[in-house]
Amino acid sequence: MERENIAVGLDIGTTKIVAMIGKKNEYGKLEILGVGKSKSLGVARGVVNNITQTIQSIQEAISLAEADSGYKIKDVVVGIAGQHIRSIQHSDYISRPNPEEVISEHDIDVLINQVQKLAMLPGEEIIHVLPQEFKIDGQSEIKEPIGMYGGRLESSFHVVVGQASSIRNVGRCIKSSGLDLSGLTLEPLASADAVLSQEEKEAGVALIDIGGGTTDLAIFKDGIIRHTAVVPFGGNVITEDIKEGCSIIEKQAELLKTKFGSAWPGENKDNEIVSIPGLRGRDPKEISLKNLSKIIHARVVEIIEQVYTEIKIYGHEDPRKKLIAGIVLTGGGSQLNHIKQLVEYITGMDTRIGYPNEHLAGNSSEEISSPLYATAVGLVMNSIRNNTVSAVPQDNFIPEPVLIQKPTIAEQVEIQQEAEKVIEEAKVESKTTEKMIRKSFFDKYIDKIKDFLDNAE
């Protein structure tokens, strides 16, 4: 019987932790089997600052997802974000000893390994090495170099860098929660997979993912990732401003923001007032919705202007780098009233709200189709691409096998034949540069984190 490719994504955010279990249905769409959501207690601005609380929150989300789906989770693909993430553009080349031979996967591997040896700031590590375009003997704009002839192989790279300690802390939380780490993905890249179409990536688009602690940016042009950035502000600072400006508690501030908040003060009349219950028998507090909108507007403008600065750094005013598809907003913060209009006003670019429903099966609940779950959906899609079997039905789950029987000689022969068949199939399967890069680099990186965690014990 063929094993089901059940994928699990774990989005460790500043305000929430989401565990999502899914699989591809017969139409190639993503069918969500279960979702678990818990309050994130040990994460600030995308970075783990309390291991114990984070482990508890992860375990709670995993338990809820398991109960919802009837599957037992073994391993997860995790999203990496946080203010420690930065990206650099880098070009590198290798001179091939024999230009008469065609360029192979080995040559690409050598070039990528060379980039991985780049000197980083103390305590930093390379997370992603994303090739953009190749150049062979001066011939540029080559997307697939494998199979071509040439002596000098050159490429421009988008290199994503993060703090080694932050990444290892995430790994430690996963391992201590009783799970294996099957993959690491930059969160804006996961969100992009979930909400952007290939046409938008080709035309040029900026994805802005407004989370609780950070706002992530990913820019695509000609189908290639061109720029990534993390702004260390998100929905939580808006809530904090409301709390301070209106002298109310955080819970009330969050409710005010989501129910009555608007990023455009002109929408509220002066006489619109909402009454907040007083604490411990105190008189209720009356808050003007116009003042509330002014507080929200000021902070949202600051966040969008910082993101727009990053878009300018990418160079979108250059006709060759123009973002024809404009901006796509996603994440919990994108649900704020009139934020689309404000972004269009500040940037002058076409804007839409990004929902992950394009890739989801038709029977998916409305809640899962929310921008809030864009990153989690993207992580499940990433896990499916890796062909992981990250969860098994609860009935089939055996926590501790008591007795392992030795296979008979006939069974051993059958196993050997099956293994040889798999190897032959793997040889026949065509590998693109992108596939090969993803597998080789991430396998090495995940192995490196696993080795570190094993040795740290």
XYZ file of C-alpha atoms in Angstrom:
457
model
C 0.000 0.000 0.000
C 1.317 3.440 -1.015
C 2.110 5.765 1.876
C 0.201 9.045 1.931
C 2.292 12.194 1.574
C 0.996 13.953 4.705
C 2.703 17.314 5.212
C 2.971 19.432 8.363
C 3.868 23.122 8.601
C 4.631 24.929 11.867
C 4.398 28.720 11.887
C 6.099 30.058 15.033
C 4.862 33.636 15.161
C 5.022 36.410 17.742
C 1.312 36.324 18.567
C 0.319 32.775 17.576
C 1.778 29.355 16.800
C -0.038 27.414 14.080
C 0.423 23.713 13.292
C -1.228 22.702 10.022
C -1.591 19.194 8.554
C -2.441 18.782 4.885
C -2.160 16.648 1.757
C -2.719 17.045 -1.969
C -6.098 15.838 -3.226
C -6.740 14.199 -6.608
C -7.097 17.645 -8.243
C -3.672 18.805 -7.050
C -5.186 21.173 -4.481
C -4.183 21.341 -0.819
C -6.621 19.607 1.514
C -6.235 20.746 5.124
C -6.757 17.795 7.494
C -6.275 19.613 10.778
C -5.189 22.912 12.328
C -3.971 23.695 15.832
C -3.489 27.250 17.060
C -2.062 28.386 20.378
C -1.048 31.719 21.882
C 2.649 32.353 21.377
C 4.143 33.156 24.778
C 7.908 32.846 24.339
C 8.489 34.754 21.075
C 9.185 38.465 20.601
C 9.515 40.043 17.146
C 9.887 36.630 15.537
C 12.712 35.522 17.863
C 12.464 32.913 20.654
C 13.212 34.587 24.006
C 11.764 31.950 26.340
C 12.476 28.323 25.414
C 10.137 26.745 28.013
C 7.091 28.842 27.088
C 7.711 28.345 23.353
C 7.913 24.544 23.801
C 4.604 24.586 25.730
C 2.936 26.680 23.005
C 4.276 24.378 20.240
C 3.071 21.258 22.080
C -0.380 22.805 22.572
C -0.694 23.691 18.852
C 0.557 20.223 17.811
C -1.889 18.463 20.189
C -4.831 20.492 18.841
C -3.830 19.736 15.223
C -3.499 16.010 16.031
C -6.910 15.964 17.749
C -8.462 17.862 14.825
C -7.009 15.562 12.142
C -6.684 12.125 13.759
C -3.008 12.005 12.700
C 0.139 11.710 14.824
C 2.768 14.308 13.835
C 6.379 13.119 13.495
C 8.199 16.040 11.876
C 7.540 19.615 10.717
C 8.690 22.267 8.247
C 9.290 25.460 10.226
C 9.215 29.089 9.138
C 12.113 31.353 10.084
C 11.571 35.104 10.545
C 12.606 37.813 12.965
C 14.495 41.066 13.085
C 17.846 39.230 12.824
C 17.150 38.239 9.184
C 18.916 40.208 6.456
C 19.713 39.586 2.809
C 22.663 40.384 0.548
C 23.262 40.249 -3.199
C 26.395 38.374 -4.202
C 27.975 37.285 -7.495
C 30.428 34.401 -7.771
C 31.987 32.207 -10.438
C 33.999 29.036 -10.987
C 36.416 28.174 -13.801
C 35.697 24.660 -15.039
C 38.756 22.437 -15.734
C 37.212 20.974 -18.901
C 34.966 23.337 -20.955
C 34.357 20.470 -23.454
C 32.211 18.678 -20.859
C 28.619 19.782 -20.284
C 27.776 21.631 -17.059
C 26.472 19.193 -14.455
C 24.840 19.282 -11.030
C 28.302 18.923 -9.522
C 29.374 22.278 -11.026
C 26.304 24.034 -9.549
C 27.069 22.367 -6.201
C 30.683 23.609 -6.281
C 29.485 27.169 -7.022
C 26.893 27.130 -4.217
C 29.401 25.657 -1.714
C 31.734 28.514 -2.621
C 28.993 31.045 -1.766
C 28.318 29.269 1.548
C 31.898 30.037 2.580
C 31.236 33.787 2.416
C 32.571 35.639 5.457
C 29.640 36.609 7.674
C 29.427 38.882 10.705
C 30.191 37.115 14.025
C 27.294 34.847 15.076
C 25.595 34.893 11.653
C 24.833 31.970 9.368
C 23.593 31.638 5.802
C 20.013 30.299 5.695
C 19.168 30.453 1.963
C 21.395 30.659 -1.115
C 19.010 31.499 -3.967
C 20.567 31.643 -7.468
C 19.006 34.321 -9.648
C 20.522 34.123 -13.115
C 23.512 32.269 -14.516
C 26.144 33.491 -16.937
C 28.266 31.120 -19.049
C 31.396 32.518 -20.747
C 29.849 35.991 -20.752
C 26.433 34.845 -22.075
C 23.931 36.182 -19.550
C 20.277 35.585 -18.533
C 20.580 31.785 -18.448
C 18.042 30.187 -16.091
C 18.972 26.507 -16.607
C 22.730 25.965 -17.113
C 22.746 22.149 -16.738
C 23.549 20.479 -20.060
C 25.303 23.527 -21.591
C 28.990 23.882 -22.508
C 31.301 26.524 -21.046
C 34.489 27.240 -19.124
C 33.411 30.008 -16.745
C 30.153 29.501 -14.832
C 28.934 32.593 -13.042
C 25.783 33.426 -11.088
C 24.215 36.223 -9.077
C 22.853 35.027 -5.723
C 20.303 36.281 -3.231
C 21.785 35.232 0.114
C 19.566 35.262 3.228
C 21.453 35.498 6.514
C 20.306 35.112 10.140
C 21.635 34.795 13.675
C 22.895 31.246 14.268
C 21.751 31.278 17.915
C 18.159 32.261 16.968
C 17.944 29.465 14.380
C 19.364 26.896 16.833
C 16.928 28.017 19.536
C 14.053 27.240 17.145
C 15.651 23.830 16.464
C 15.960 23.184 20.192
C 12.248 24.029 20.743
C 11.201 21.618 17.967
C 13.371 18.789 19.301
C 12.275 19.345 22.919
C 8.638 19.218 21.756
C 9.275 15.618 20.614
C 9.378 16.451 16.894
C 11.919 16.232 14.082
C 12.833 19.194 11.885
C 12.293 18.254 8.227
C 12.797 21.703 6.711
C 13.458 25.400 7.299
C 11.953 28.145 5.125
C 12.078 31.901 5.280
C 8.521 32.933 6.219
C 8.019 35.565 3.479
C 8.959 32.880 0.902
C 6.362 30.493 2.401
C 3.700 33.233 2.355
C 4.622 34.027 -1.265
C 4.048 30.377 -2.257
C 0.586 30.515 -0.684
C -0.773 33.835 -2.022
C 1.112 34.807 -5.210
C 0.443 33.509 -8.712
C 3.280 32.683 -11.129
C 2.056 35.536 -13.389
C 2.513 38.041 -10.556
C 6.028 36.742 -9.838
C 6.899 37.111 -13.535
C 5.415 40.620 -13.850
C 7.053 41.874 -10.651
C 5.375 41.994 -7.250
C 6.147 42.968 -3.638
C 4.623 40.727 -0.972
C 4.158 42.453 2.398
C 3.328 40.020 5.232
C 2.197 42.042 8.273
C 2.505 39.748 11.283
C 2.249 40.359 15.010
C 5.913 41.107 15.716
C 7.451 41.707 12.285
C 6.518 42.821 8.770
C 8.189 40.667 6.109
C 8.897 41.719 2.531
C 9.641 39.543 -0.505
C 10.072 41.029 -3.994
C 9.811 38.890 -7.151
C 10.594 39.830 -10.756
C 10.837 37.551 -13.829
C 9.773 34.661 -11.580
C 12.884 35.044 -9.390
C 13.213 36.262 -5.779
C 15.046 39.598 -5.952
C 14.889 41.104 -2.464
C 13.845 40.121 1.061
C 13.694 42.182 4.238
C 12.225 42.046 7.746
C 10.928 45.221 9.429
C 10.883 44.742 13.245
C 7.354 46.148 13.674
C 3.949 44.533 13.231
C 0.426 44.457 14.589
C 1.594 44.258 18.213
C 3.070 47.792 18.200
C -0.278 49.121 16.926
C -2.014 47.372 19.865
C 0.625 48.790 22.238
C 0.013 52.326 20.915
C -3.764 51.939 21.417
C -3.167 50.636 24.944
C -0.970 53.629 25.844
C -3.000 56.239 23.924
C -6.367 55.196 25.353
C -5.119 54.048 28.810
C -6.725 50.611 28.549
C -5.487 47.024 28.996
C -3.907 45.070 26.132
C -6.823 42.670 25.640
C -9.237 45.601 25.189
C -6.787 47.372 22.859
C -6.547 44.278 20.613
C -10.364 43.970 20.476
C -10.721 47.670 19.649
C -8.161 47.335 16.833
C -9.775 44.289 15.207
C -13.457 45.297 15.644
C -13.466 49.086 15.221
C -9.958 49.983 14.025
C -9.294 51.713 10.702
C -6.053 52.824 9.050
C -7.851 55.816 7.495
C -9.044 58.437 10.086
C -11.309 60.264 7.610
C -13.694 57.281 7.611
C -14.902 57.928 11.180
C -17.230 60.739 12.245
C -16.416 62.820 15.343
C -19.491 61.599 17.250
C -18.717 57.854 16.859
C -17.831 56.579 20.320
C -17.291 53.108 21.756
C -17.675 52.340 25.471
C -15.112 50.094 27.198
C -16.100 48.398 30.509
C -14.155 49.747 33.485
C -11.831 47.541 35.558
C -13.095 46.157 38.872
C -16.268 48.245 39.158
C -14.746 51.441 37.743
C -16.818 53.610 35.380
C -16.810 52.621 31.691
C -14.333 54.478 29.454
C -15.551 56.192 26.291
C -13.211 56.226 23.311
C -13.663 58.212 20.107
C -13.269 56.033 16.995
C -11.701 58.998 15.177
C -8.931 59.184 17.809
C -8.526 55.401 17.634
C -8.050 55.611 13.854
C -5.513 58.434 14.228
C -3.405 56.273 16.584
C -3.578 53.287 14.190
C -2.946 55.466 11.113
C 0.255 56.983 12.556
C 1.824 53.573 13.273
C 0.683 51.893 10.031
C 2.141 54.806 8.015
C 5.475 54.272 9.817
C 5.480 50.517 9.037
C 4.506 50.982 5.362
C 7.079 53.760 4.860
C 9.841 51.483 6.208
C 8.744 48.704 3.840
C 8.535 51.200 0.945
C 12.124 52.253 1.699
C 13.147 48.604 1.178
C 11.214 48.529 -2.135
C 13.164 51.648 -3.184
C 16.448 49.940 -2.172
C 15.517 47.121 -4.565
C 15.233 49.838 -7.245
C 11.604 49.519 -8.433
C 11.833 52.910 -10.202
C 14.232 51.385 -12.753
C 12.074 50.443 -15.819
C 13.738 46.988 -15.932
C 12.859 46.381 -12.257
C 9.326 47.795 -12.344
C 6.791 45.900 -10.216
C 3.910 45.677 -12.680
C 1.718 43.567 -10.356
C 2.203 46.106 -7.533
C 1.828 45.029 -3.895
C 0.109 42.060 -2.240
C -0.702 42.387 1.484
C -1.101 39.303 3.658
C -0.754 38.225 7.308
C -3.052 39.147 10.205
C -2.278 42.879 9.905
C -3.627 42.990 6.352
C -7.168 42.521 7.747
C -7.143 46.044 9.227
C -9.881 48.183 7.660
C -8.786 50.524 4.812
C -5.128 49.392 4.955
C -5.222 48.598 1.214
C -6.232 52.194 0.410
C -3.529 53.598 2.727
C -0.797 51.467 1.100
C -1.920 52.584 -2.368
C -1.880 56.226 -1.179
C 1.661 55.991 0.292
C 3.288 53.937 -2.482
C 1.211 54.826 -5.549
C 1.212 51.106 -6.447
C -1.732 48.772 -7.163
C -2.508 46.747 -4.034
C -4.615 43.684 -3.208
C -5.114 41.537 -0.123
C -3.558 38.070 -0.542
C -5.658 35.050 0.489
C -4.197 31.514 0.395
C -7.453 30.085 -1.039
C -6.110 29.688 -4.612
C -4.181 26.541 -3.613
C -6.745 25.204 -1.125
C -9.380 22.549 -1.863
C -12.906 23.849 -2.382
C -14.216 22.402 0.900
C -11.702 24.360 3.049
C -13.201 26.430 5.868
C -13.379 30.209 5.564
C -11.074 30.592 8.577
C -8.187 28.718 6.889
C -8.604 30.894 3.753
C -7.794 33.964 5.889
C -4.517 35.903 5.308
C -3.755 34.996 8.943
C -2.890 31.445 7.800
C -0.932 32.348 4.626
C 2.465 31.392 6.112
C 1.192 28.085 7.560
C -0.378 27.109 4.196
C 2.908 27.986 2.441
C 4.885 25.820 4.878
C 2.574 22.831 4.248
C 3.059 23.351 0.485
C 6.831 23.394 1.073
C 6.589 20.121 3.027
C 4.552 18.519 0.205
C 7.250 19.514 -2.326
C 9.821 17.709 -0.153
C 7.653 14.527 -0.324
C 7.719 14.150 3.453
C 5.511 11.734 5.363
C 5.279 14.015 8.385
C 2.265 12.422 10.056
C 0.642 8.994 10.289
C -2.933 8.017 11.265
C -3.284 7.708 15.053
C -4.362 4.044 14.668
C -1.105 3.164 12.900
C 1.103 5.032 15.360
C 3.252 2.766 17.531
C 5.073 4.929 20.106
C 7.589 2.319 21.327
C 8.016 -0.902 19.336
C 8.654 -3.559 21.955
C 9.962 -6.316 19.676
C 11.728 -5.985 16.346
C 11.673 -9.254 14.400
C 14.551 -9.969 12.058
C 13.327 -10.221 8.417
C 13.542 -13.631 6.726
C 16.009 -14.201 3.843
C 13.114 -13.953 1.335
C 12.033 -10.627 2.892
C 15.642 -9.343 2.826
C 15.883 -10.141 -0.913
C 12.557 -8.366 -1.511
C 13.766 -5.299 0.434
C 17.029 -5.253 -1.560
C 15.128 -5.458 -4.877
C 12.784 -2.655 -3.781
C 15.766 -0.472 -2.797
C 17.469 -1.084 -6.174
C 14.232 -0.216 -7.975
C 13.949 3.079 -6.058
C 17.595 3.919 -6.880
C 16.993 3.204 -10.594
C 13.850 5.379 -10.582
C 15.790 8.178 -8.906
C 18.455 7.963 -11.631
C 15.831 8.211 -14.379
C 14.003 11.156 -12.792
C 15.125 14.422 -14.368
C 16.438 16.982 -11.922
C 16.228 20.686 -12.573
C 18.820 23.059 -11.124
C 16.221 24.557 -8.772
C 15.152 21.142 -7.394
C 18.729 20.030 -6.957
C 19.752 23.270 -5.219
C 16.804 23.085 -2.837
C 17.498 19.470 -1.885
C 21.290 19.643 -1.576
C 21.458 22.912 0.354
C 18.556 22.324 2.744
C 19.499 18.727 3.486
C 22.976 19.910 4.459
C 21.630 22.793 6.532
C 19.047 20.703 8.397
C 21.713 18.039 9.044
C 24.000 20.760 10.415
C 21.318 21.922 12.892
C 20.506 18.329 13.890
C 24.224 17.621 14.517
C 24.477 20.763 16.626
C 21.442 19.799 18.742
C 22.648 16.200 19.195
C 26.106 17.351 20.289
C 24.674 19.986 22.631
C 22.960 17.383 24.777
